[in-house]
N, CA, C and O of each residue as an XYZ file, in Angstrom:
268
protein
N      91.532    -56.394    -10.985
C      91.207    -57.644    -12.019
C      92.298    -58.349    -10.970
O      92.995    -57.652    -10.233
N      92.368    -59.778    -10.982
C      92.651    -61.172    -10.091
C      94.539    -61.569    -10.898
O      94.851    -61.792    -12.068
N      95.143    -61.521    -10.004
C      96.176    -61.998    -10.622
C      96.362    -63.849    -10.533
O      96.095    -64.566     -9.568
N      96.984    -64.318    -12.090
C      96.725    -65.097    -12.584
C      97.244    -65.984    -11.838
O      98.125    -65.502    -11.126
N      96.976    -67.764    -11.601
C      96.871    -68.302    -10.640
C      98.027    -68.714    -10.800
O      98.334    -68.230    -11.889
N      99.307    -69.578    -10.258
C     100.322    -70.744    -10.587
C     100.867    -72.355     -9.583
O     101.504    -72.744     -8.604
N     100.299    -72.650    -10.373
C     100.895    -73.969     -9.434
C     101.985    -74.600     -9.931
O     101.664    -75.567    -10.622
N     102.902    -74.460     -9.861
C     104.265    -75.334     -9.559
C     104.177    -76.679     -8.417
O     103.594    -76.902     -7.356
N     105.070    -77.362     -9.278
C     104.776    -78.700     -9.108
C     106.621    -78.635     -8.314
O     107.476    -78.953     -9.140
N     107.177    -78.275     -6.910
C     108.640    -78.723     -6.861
C     109.336    -79.756     -6.844
O     108.966    -80.401     -5.863
N     110.365    -80.436     -7.521
C     110.645    -82.092     -7.384
C     111.091    -82.017     -5.971
O     111.592    -81.284     -5.119
N     110.714    -82.963     -6.168
C     110.282    -83.665     -4.292
C     109.929    -82.833     -2.595
O     110.219    -82.966     -1.406
N     109.098    -81.929     -3.533
C     108.969    -80.769     -2.592
C     106.767    -81.062     -2.693
O     105.851    -81.770     -3.111
N     107.136    -79.893     -1.959
C     105.819    -79.279     -2.344
C     105.008    -78.213     -3.387
O     105.543    -77.173     -3.773
N     104.308    -78.423     -3.591
C     102.968    -77.998     -4.460
C     102.795    -76.020     -3.820
O     102.150    -75.676     -2.830
N     103.755    -74.876     -4.961
C     104.061    -74.173     -4.803
C     102.479    -72.690     -5.391
O     102.668    -72.183     -6.497
N     101.407    -72.297     -4.738
C     100.482    -71.835     -5.243
C     100.512    -70.060     -4.718
O     100.526    -69.571     -3.588
N     100.515    -69.505     -5.904
C     100.339    -67.847     -6.451
C      99.530    -67.857     -7.159
O      99.365    -68.617     -8.113
N      98.657    -66.691     -6.665
C      97.811    -65.840     -7.350
C      96.569    -65.794     -6.187
O      96.825    -66.178     -5.046
N      95.175    -65.291     -6.549
C      94.240    -65.400     -5.467
C      93.271    -66.266     -6.006
O      92.571    -66.395     -7.010
N      93.700    -67.223     -4.099
C      92.856    -68.594     -4.816
C      92.122    -68.394     -3.080
O      92.515    -67.899     -2.024
N      90.587    -69.252     -3.667
C      90.194    -69.986     -1.943
C      90.748    -71.488     -2.097
O      90.961    -72.318     -2.981
N      90.881    -71.298     -0.336
C      91.148    -73.185     -0.403
C      90.755    -73.197      0.041
O      90.687    -72.132      0.655
N      89.774    -74.394      0.557
C      88.189    -74.870      0.774
C      88.770    -76.434      1.195
O      89.506    -76.932      0.343
N      88.503    -77.281      2.464
C      88.516    -78.714      2.482
C      87.003    -79.220      2.152
O      86.204    -78.427      1.653
N      86.548    -80.869      2.512
C      85.727    -81.335      1.925
C      84.421    -80.507      3.156
O      83.308    -80.293      2.676
N      84.526    -80.337      3.792
C      83.404    -79.712      4.665
C      82.988    -77.915      4.050
O      81.884    -77.373      3.998
N      83.884    -77.558      3.795
C      83.902    -76.296      3.183
C      84.274    -75.053      3.883
O      83.901    -73.920      3.581
N      85.180    -75.453      5.015
C      85.772    -74.015      5.832
C      87.554    -73.619      4.931
O      88.641    -74.067      4.567
N      87.093    -73.018      4.974
C      88.586    -71.821      4.193
C      89.626    -71.839      5.123
O      89.813    -71.833      6.339
N      90.165    -71.862      4.170
C      91.922    -71.731      5.045
C      92.372    -70.295      4.936
O      92.266    -69.907      3.773
N      92.756    -69.539      5.614
C      93.171    -68.490      5.239
C      95.157    -69.187      4.506
O      96.113    -69.960      4.555
N      94.258    -67.717      3.777
C      95.836    -68.258      3.109
C      96.468    -66.543      2.627
O      95.984    -65.510      3.089
N      97.847    -66.595      1.426
C      98.764    -65.462      1.104
C      98.640    -66.082     -0.077
O      98.310    -67.186     -0.511
N      99.240    -64.354     -0.720
C      98.895    -64.693     -1.704
C      99.841    -65.560     -2.976
O      99.594    -65.723     -4.171
N     101.342    -66.141     -1.871
C     101.741    -67.706     -2.263
C     101.730    -68.436     -0.751
O     102.143    -67.803      0.220
N     101.406    -69.325     -0.662
C     101.518    -70.352     -0.470
C     102.729    -71.848     -0.881
O     103.364    -72.195     -1.876
N     102.537    -72.386      0.563
C     103.068    -73.789     -0.217
C     101.640    -75.470     -0.077
O     101.769    -75.961     -1.198
N     101.302    -75.750      0.161
C     100.646    -77.152     -0.210
C     101.513    -78.291     -0.239
O     102.456    -78.441     -1.016
N     100.866    -79.668      1.308
C     102.454    -80.343      1.330
C     101.559    -81.471      0.018
O     100.460    -81.528     -0.534
N     102.785    -82.174      0.023
C     103.341    -83.352     -0.988
C     103.600    -84.919      0.087
O     102.856    -85.896     -0.002
N     104.324    -84.868      0.667
C     104.375    -86.203      0.606
C     104.046    -86.432      2.453
O     104.854    -86.873      3.271
N     102.517    -85.941      2.741
C     101.540    -86.619      3.756
C     102.508    -86.365      5.429
O     102.178    -87.036      6.408
N     103.374    -85.598      5.495
C     104.297    -85.605      7.199
C     104.113    -84.025      7.171
O     104.975    -83.862      6.307
N     103.703    -82.823      7.413
C     103.871    -81.931      7.056
C     102.768    -81.839      8.538
O     101.669    -82.391      8.487
N     103.216    -81.091      9.796
C     102.393    -80.598     11.092
C     102.032    -79.816     10.578
O     102.302    -78.738     11.109
N     101.567    -79.769      9.832
C     100.876    -78.324      9.536
C      99.872    -78.818      8.388
O     100.301    -78.004      7.571
N      98.999    -79.418      7.757
C      98.436    -79.773      7.332
C      97.058    -79.279      7.495
O      96.216    -79.096      8.375
N      97.314    -79.087      5.612
C      97.752    -79.314      4.019
C      98.332    -78.619      3.767
O      98.548    -78.559      2.557
N      99.070    -77.507      4.710
C     100.446    -76.719      4.410
C     101.428    -77.720      4.381
O     101.364    -78.737      5.073
N     102.587    -77.388      3.380
C     104.022    -78.006      3.189
C     104.215    -76.594      4.622
O     103.797    -75.468      4.891
N     105.503    -78.088      5.382
C     106.352    -78.115      6.432
C     107.526    -77.620      6.714
O     107.952    -77.065      7.728
N     108.147    -77.955      5.412
C     109.464    -78.124      4.960
C     109.946    -79.883      5.546
O     111.066    -80.350      5.335
N     109.115    -80.443      6.096
C     109.146    -82.466      6.249
C     109.555    -83.226      4.709
O     109.855    -84.416      4.812
N     109.573    -82.913      3.970
C     109.436    -83.282      2.735
C     111.474    -84.139      3.137
O     111.838    -85.314      3.186
N     112.425    -82.525      3.368
C     113.522    -82.155      3.595
C     114.455    -83.610      3.771
O     115.559    -84.081      3.496
N     113.285    -83.913      4.373
C     113.566    -84.763      6.612
C     114.050    -86.413      6.438
O     114.267    -87.101      7.435
N     111.796    -85.886      5.031
C     112.531    -87.557      5.542
C     113.043    -88.012      3.957
O     113.261    -89.219      3.858
N     113.223    -87.349      2.938
C     113.874    -87.909      1.675
C     112.931    -88.598      1.460
O     112.910    -89.776      1.814
N     111.488    -87.750      0.545
C     110.628    -87.818     -0.663
C     111.298    -86.573     -1.488
O     111.798    -85.450     -1.417
N     110.658    -88.373     -2.876
C     111.308    -87.668     -3.645
C     110.086    -88.166     -4.622
O     109.527    -89.191     -4.230
N     109.589    -87.584     -5.845
C     108.314    -87.924     -7.226
C     109.325    -87.423     -8.222
O     110.418    -86.899     -8.442
N     108.381    -87.864     -8.601
C     108.141    -87.248    -10.502
C     107.093    -86.842    -10.794
O     106.017    -87.356    -11.101
N     107.762    -85.072    -10.589
C     106.047    -84.068    -10.937
C     106.559    -84.030    -12.969
O     105.561    -84.111    -13.685
N     107.564    -83.950    -13.543
C     107.600    -84.352    -15.079
C     106.317    -84.680    -15.656
O     105.932    -85.845    -15.561
N     105.490    -83.688    -16.330
C     104.521    -84.226    -17.628
C     105.187    -85.181    -18.170
O     106.377    -85.222    -17.857
N     104.590    -86.406    -19.285
C     105.416    -87.168    -19.659
C     104.303    -86.993    -20.941
O     104.470    -87.611    -21.992
């Protein structure tokens, strides 16, 4: 049985993905992932689509709370 997938929206940071997922680009190419990884939201990662921590250096701010 697969682990339930969770996506956590981190304040001023990445999307944290946990669980058994397949990450695919628009052309159908599969990215190699682990059971837990982070996706970039700031657009400045040097390792897109993955988070490289650049959001901290550039002062990325977000309002991820559901309203």
